[in-house]
Short mmCIF file of C-alpha atoms and ligand atoms in Angstrom, two decimals:
data_model
loop_
_atom_site.label_atom_id
_atom_site.label_comp_id
_atom_site.label_asym_id
_atom_site.label_seq_id
_atom_site.Cartn_x
_atom_site.Cartn_y
_atom_site.Cartn_z
CA MET A 1 82.28 106.31 292.81
CA ASN A 2 80.95 104.73 296.08
CA GLN A 3 84.11 104.01 297.23
CA PHE A 4 85.05 104.57 300.96
CA HIS A 5 88.95 105.07 302.24
CA VAL A 6 89.71 100.88 304.31
CA ALA A 7 92.76 100.54 306.46
CA ASP A 8 94.13 97.97 307.21
CA ALA A 9 96.24 97.01 309.85
CA HIS A 10 97.87 93.95 308.96
CA VAL A 11 98.70 91.98 305.76
CA ASP A 12 101.34 89.20 304.81
CA VAL A 13 102.30 89.77 301.74
CA LEU A 14 106.16 90.53 301.27
CA MET A 15 106.71 86.91 302.87
CA LYS A 16 105.22 85.74 299.45
CA LEU A 17 106.78 88.17 297.34
CA CYS A 18 109.90 86.62 298.92
CA GLY A 19 111.24 84.19 296.72
CA SER A 20 108.78 84.18 294.29
CA ASP A 21 108.12 86.16 290.83
CA ILE A 22 105.09 86.74 291.94
CA SER A 23 104.70 90.80 291.48
CA PHE A 24 102.54 93.02 293.56
CA GLN A 25 101.32 95.11 290.27
CA ALA A 26 100.30 92.47 289.33
CA ASP A 27 96.91 91.26 289.09
CA ASP A 28 97.37 87.77 289.99
CA GLN A 29 95.65 85.48 292.16
CA ARG A 30 98.44 84.44 294.28
CA LEU A 31 98.34 86.98 296.49
CA GLN A 32 94.51 88.43 298.36
CA ALA A 33 96.54 92.20 298.95
CA ASN A 34 98.08 92.70 295.65
CA PHE A 35 97.90 96.43 294.96
CA PRO A 36 95.54 96.05 291.90
CA SER A 37 92.77 94.39 294.32
CA LEU A 38 94.50 97.03 297.42
CA THR A 39 93.04 98.99 294.97
CA ALA A 40 89.96 98.13 293.88
CA GLY A 41 88.64 97.24 298.35
CA GLY A 42 89.08 101.18 298.57
CA VAL A 43 92.61 100.74 300.96
CA ALA A 44 94.06 104.24 301.29
CA THR A 45 96.41 102.85 304.76
CA GLN A 46 98.38 99.82 305.09
CA VAL A 47 100.52 98.34 307.11
CA PHE A 48 102.66 95.30 305.70
CA ALA A 49 103.65 93.03 308.58
CA LEU A 50 107.74 91.41 308.33
CA PHE A 51 106.59 88.11 309.18
CA VAL A 52 108.48 85.36 308.58
CA SER A 53 108.68 81.42 310.32
CA PRO A 54 109.89 81.10 313.90
CA ASP A 55 111.05 77.70 313.21
CA ALA A 56 114.00 78.72 311.57
CA ASP A 57 117.25 79.94 313.41
CA ALA A 58 117.50 83.39 314.40
CA GLY A 59 119.89 84.25 311.92
CA THR A 60 118.21 82.77 309.43
CA GLN A 61 114.73 85.03 310.38
CA LEU A 62 116.46 88.06 310.18
CA HIS A 63 118.14 87.77 306.90
CA ASN A 64 114.12 87.09 305.82
CA VAL A 65 112.86 89.36 307.38
CA LEU A 66 115.46 92.02 305.05
CA LEU A 67 114.83 90.25 302.02
CA GLU A 68 111.01 91.63 302.67
CA LEU A 69 112.39 94.73 303.79
CA ALA A 70 113.78 94.66 299.86
CA ALA A 71 110.23 93.56 298.82
CA PHE A 72 108.88 96.89 300.30
CA TYR A 73 111.39 98.96 299.15
CA GLU A 74 111.43 97.83 295.70
CA GLN A 75 107.85 96.70 294.61
CA VAL A 76 105.96 98.52 297.25
CA ALA A 77 107.24 101.82 298.36
CA THR A 78 108.06 102.77 295.04
CA LEU A 79 105.00 102.81 292.95
CA PRO A 80 104.24 106.31 292.79
CA ASN A 81 100.36 105.94 294.28
CA ILE A 82 102.43 104.78 297.91
CA ARG A 83 104.10 107.00 300.12
CA HIS A 84 105.68 104.88 303.12
CA ILE A 85 104.87 106.88 306.31
CA THR A 86 107.36 106.46 308.90
CA SER A 87 106.48 110.02 311.00
CA ARG A 88 102.64 111.99 310.94
CA SER A 89 104.32 114.69 308.69
CA ASP A 90 105.02 111.71 305.60
CA LEU A 91 100.68 110.04 306.48
CA ARG A 92 100.09 114.34 306.22
CA THR A 93 101.84 114.36 302.70
CA ALA A 94 100.42 110.86 301.77
CA ARG A 95 97.00 112.83 302.85
CA GLN A 96 97.45 115.58 300.53
CA GLN A 97 98.60 113.88 297.65
CA HIS A 98 96.18 110.65 297.84
CA GLN A 99 98.87 108.27 298.05
CA MET A 100 98.04 105.13 300.05
CA ALA A 101 100.06 104.97 303.00
CA ALA A 102 102.39 101.83 303.75
CA LEU A 103 103.79 101.09 306.97
CA LEU A 104 105.93 98.40 308.20
CA SER A 105 105.67 96.67 311.39
CA LEU A 106 106.94 93.44 312.44
CA GLU A 107 105.43 90.31 313.17
CA GLY A 108 107.26 88.34 316.23
CA GLY A 109 110.57 89.25 318.08
CA GLY A 110 112.33 86.04 317.27
CA CYS A 111 114.73 87.09 314.73
CA LEU A 112 116.00 90.12 317.78
CA ARG A 113 117.34 87.40 319.60
CA GLY A 114 117.08 89.04 322.43
CA GLN A 115 119.08 92.57 321.46
CA VAL A 116 117.29 96.30 321.47
CA GLU A 117 120.20 97.09 318.77
CA ILE A 118 118.71 94.51 316.37
CA LEU A 119 115.37 97.55 317.22
CA HIS A 120 116.81 99.77 316.42
CA MET A 121 117.84 99.22 313.34
CA LEU A 122 114.13 97.95 311.83
CA HIS A 123 113.38 101.14 313.01
CA HIS A 124 116.44 102.63 311.17
CA LEU A 125 114.85 100.26 308.34
CA GLY A 126 111.63 102.55 309.12
CA VAL A 127 109.60 100.31 311.09
CA ARG A 128 107.40 101.39 313.46
CA GLY A 129 105.37 98.70 314.87
CA MET A 130 106.02 95.36 316.90
CA GLY A 131 104.63 92.28 318.27
CA LEU A 132 106.76 90.34 320.69
CA THR A 133 106.37 86.68 319.50
CA TRP A 134 103.77 84.48 316.81
CA ASN A 135 102.44 81.62 318.37
CA ASP A 136 105.63 80.60 319.76
CA ALA A 137 108.02 81.27 322.47
CA ASN A 138 110.81 83.08 321.89
CA GLU A 139 113.87 84.91 323.89
CA LEU A 140 111.04 88.29 324.53
CA ALA A 141 107.23 86.36 325.98
CA ASP A 142 106.00 83.18 325.03
CA GLY A 143 103.17 83.01 322.30
CA CYS A 144 99.62 82.21 322.91
CA GLY A 145 100.54 78.85 321.80
CA GLU A 146 102.96 78.29 324.49
CA LEU A 147 101.66 75.55 326.65
CA ARG A 148 104.02 77.12 329.15
CA GLY A 149 101.78 80.51 329.04
CA GLY A 150 105.12 82.51 330.87
CA GLY A 151 104.70 86.65 330.40
CA LEU A 152 107.65 88.72 329.21
CA THR A 153 110.91 87.44 330.22
CA ARG A 154 114.13 90.44 330.96
CA ALA A 155 114.54 90.61 327.68
CA GLY A 156 111.49 91.44 326.31
CA ARG A 157 111.10 93.95 328.77
CA ALA A 158 113.97 95.90 328.07
CA VAL A 159 111.65 95.71 323.93
CA VAL A 160 109.13 97.30 325.52
CA ARG A 161 110.33 99.91 326.65
CA GLU A 162 112.39 100.42 323.49
CA LEU A 163 109.44 100.40 321.79
CA GLN A 164 107.65 102.89 323.85
CA ARG A 165 110.72 105.40 323.69
CA MET A 166 111.08 105.15 319.95
CA ALA A 167 107.27 105.41 319.93
CA MET A 168 106.60 102.57 318.22
CA TRP A 169 102.93 101.04 318.24
CA ILE A 170 102.73 97.61 320.58
CA ASP A 171 101.35 95.19 318.93
CA LEU A 172 98.89 92.43 321.64
CA ALA A 173 98.22 89.73 318.45
CA HIS A 174 99.76 86.29 319.89
CA LEU A 175 101.19 87.08 322.54
CA HIS A 176 100.16 84.70 325.33
CA ASP A 177 98.05 86.13 327.35
CA ALA A 178 100.51 86.74 330.15
CA GLY A 179 102.28 88.35 328.47
CA VAL A 180 99.03 90.83 327.51
CA ARG A 181 98.71 91.56 331.22
CA ASP A 182 102.66 91.83 331.85
CA ILE A 183 102.54 94.10 329.20
CA LEU A 184 99.97 96.33 330.29
CA ARG A 185 101.14 96.47 333.61
CA PHE A 186 104.92 97.49 332.88
CA THR A 187 103.36 100.07 329.91
CA ASP A 188 100.48 102.98 330.49
CA GLY A 189 100.33 104.03 327.33
CA PRO A 190 98.38 103.46 324.54
CA VAL A 191 98.26 99.57 322.87
CA MET A 192 96.94 98.03 320.03
CA ALA A 193 96.36 94.70 318.22
CA SER A 194 96.35 94.24 314.46
CA HIS A 195 94.65 91.17 313.63
CA ALA A 196 92.70 89.70 317.00
CA ASN A 197 88.90 89.16 318.02
CA ALA A 198 87.10 89.36 320.50
CA ARG A 199 87.10 86.09 322.30
CA ALA A 200 83.29 86.17 324.49
CA VAL A 201 81.57 86.24 320.93
CA HIS A 202 84.12 83.30 319.90
CA ALA A 203 86.40 81.30 322.24
CA HIS A 204 89.64 81.06 320.44
CA ARG A 205 93.23 81.43 322.13
CA ARG A 206 93.96 84.36 319.32
CA ASN A 207 91.02 86.48 320.29
CA LEU A 208 90.77 89.30 323.07
CA THR A 209 88.70 89.36 327.06
CA ASP A 210 86.60 91.86 327.09
CA ASP A 211 88.98 92.94 329.78
CA VAL A 212 91.49 93.66 326.94
CA ILE A 213 89.45 94.98 325.15
CA ARG A 214 87.87 97.56 327.48
CA GLU A 215 92.32 98.50 328.33
CA ILE A 216 92.96 99.06 324.83
CA ILE A 217 89.51 101.71 324.50
CA ARG A 218 90.25 103.55 327.83
CA ARG A 219 93.95 103.96 327.23
CA ASP A 220 92.61 105.25 323.65
CA GLY A 221 94.84 102.34 321.81
CA TRP A 222 93.05 100.45 318.18
CA LEU A 223 92.16 96.33 317.57
CA GLY A 224 92.15 95.75 314.50
CA LEU A 225 89.38 92.58 313.48
CA THR A 226 89.86 90.08 311.32
CA PHE A 227 88.79 87.72 308.84
CA GLU A 228 90.52 84.07 309.18
CA ALA A 229 87.53 81.95 309.44
CA SER A 230 88.66 80.04 312.57
CA PHE A 231 89.26 83.87 313.94
CA LEU A 232 84.70 83.99 313.67
CA SER A 233 83.27 80.87 315.02
CA ASP A 234 82.73 77.31 314.83
CA LYS A 235 80.89 77.23 312.28
CA PRO A 236 82.10 78.47 308.66
CA ALA A 237 82.53 81.42 308.86
CA SER A 238 80.99 84.52 306.68
CA SER A 239 81.08 88.33 306.81
CA ASP A 240 77.94 88.39 309.49
CA ASP A 241 80.27 87.34 311.77
CA VAL A 242 82.89 89.62 311.42
CA LEU A 243 80.13 92.22 311.90
CA ARG A 244 78.80 89.87 314.92
CA HIS A 245 82.31 90.51 316.13
CA LEU A 246 82.41 94.43 315.45
CA ASP A 247 78.90 94.77 317.02
CA HIS A 248 80.34 93.38 320.42
CA VAL A 249 83.57 95.69 320.04
CA LEU A 250 81.14 98.55 320.00
CA GLU A 251 78.75 97.56 323.26
CA LEU A 252 82.35 97.74 325.16
CA GLY A 253 82.32 101.23 324.10
CA GLY A 254 85.18 101.03 320.97
CA ALA A 255 83.16 103.51 318.47
CA ARG A 256 86.37 105.82 318.21
CA HIS A 257 89.25 102.30 318.66
CA VAL A 258 88.51 99.85 316.38
CA GLY A 259 89.13 98.75 312.51
CA PHE A 260 90.88 95.42 309.94
CA GLY A 261 93.12 93.79 310.15
CA SER A 262 92.44 91.51 307.17
CA ASP A 263 95.77 89.27 307.85
CA PHE A 264 95.40 88.77 303.83
CA ASP A 265 98.40 87.00 303.16
CA GLY A 266 98.84 85.04 305.79
CA THR A 267 95.35 83.45 306.65
CA SER A 268 94.99 79.90 305.59
CA ASN A 269 91.27 80.05 306.52
CA PRO A 270 89.94 83.32 304.03
CA VAL A 271 85.89 83.34 304.35
CA ALA A 272 84.25 83.45 301.41
CA GLY A 273 83.21 87.62 300.65
CA LEU A 274 86.00 88.53 302.13
CA SER A 275 89.18 86.38 300.75
CA GLU A 276 90.91 90.15 299.24
CA SER A 277 91.61 93.26 299.73
CA ARG A 278 89.00 94.32 296.62
CA ASP A 279 85.82 92.89 298.82
CA TYR A 280 86.60 95.65 301.47
CA ALA A 281 83.94 96.85 298.90
CA GLN A 282 81.42 94.91 299.78
CA LEU A 283 82.15 94.91 303.77
CA ALA A 284 82.61 98.49 303.46
CA GLN A 285 78.76 98.97 301.75
CA SER A 286 77.09 96.36 304.42
CA ILE A 287 79.52 98.19 307.24
CA ARG A 288 77.32 101.50 306.36
CA GLU A 289 74.15 100.11 305.60
CA ARG A 290 73.99 98.66 309.74
CA TYR A 291 75.82 101.55 310.97
CA GLY A 292 75.10 104.84 309.49
CA ASN A 293 78.07 106.63 307.25
CA GLU A 294 79.68 108.17 310.04
CA LEU A 295 80.31 105.35 312.47
CA ALA A 296 81.38 103.15 309.00
CA HIS A 297 83.82 105.58 308.48
CA ARG A 298 85.67 106.24 311.47
CA ILE A 299 85.72 102.17 311.32
CA LEU A 300 87.05 100.98 308.49
CA PHE A 301 89.28 104.60 308.40
CA ASP A 302 89.71 107.31 310.63
CA ASN A 303 90.06 105.45 313.72
CA PHE A 304 93.30 103.68 312.76
CA GLU A 305 94.54 107.23 310.82
CA ALA A 306 93.39 108.78 314.59
CA PHE A 307 95.64 106.27 316.25
CA LEU A 308 98.58 106.35 314.22
CA LEU A 309 98.07 110.80 314.49
CA ARG A 310 97.83 109.43 318.28
CA GLN A 311 101.29 106.82 317.82
CA LEU A 312 104.03 108.15 315.08
CA PRO A 313 106.49 110.83 316.14
CA ALA A 314 106.00 113.83 314.09
ZN1 ZN B 1 99.60 87.09 312.49
#
């Protein structure tokens, strides 16, 4: 057993559990991040994103977010080997009991319709992180695919203030550069990006500039590199491309601030050999050989653990 602990800051498995007959517990090939695969990959921390298509109206989006929360509470958090984490003390309990730490994040704030009260309710339901947008624009900000390229709206600023007040993490993934710039201007605390790569290595709108990566590091935030092939390389991507992005973030000084957010069950272009959670076992081996045990442990697990211990409420 040379199992490494792995932390993964982004999967979209809840979306696939909704309105389907797929069981999270089963080793069902329709899921990249089902429970047997996560376990085989050594995943000890998993953030489950609440994602709904921004094409739907806000009422439908909120309805679907609630269905995904139901899937989490009924299929994920009920498993004896999993603990839903909403605080640092939950996290410590999960470690003592060797349970997988499961956290909830909101990917895109269209369901809020600009109202912080909805955010308060999601916080009550155990959501601990949020990205303001997906690729489109909403009431809060423009996503990276919006041609207008606006920053945060007044409502977006109010949401950011509430995220800080409630100790929820601010996720920069999917946001337009203008919104990223606004968040860095309006806040001074840690920020994170749950699933994005380095734009200097592969020029893609979903990847982060060196300036932003340096700022994440300077603020003691965290960056999760992601396995979506189109964010990794122009050519057909392999796990070596993940290591190229990792090398770059390490060169920028990210040894204590980098990890992974796979985007399993959200990606449409999986990487060969890195297409389901169980493939972390092989990636962990490659990282250990390339960087040594100590740095490998930080990258694979401990950096995100330390980020959670800084970010979560007591
Ligand atoms: Zn995403």
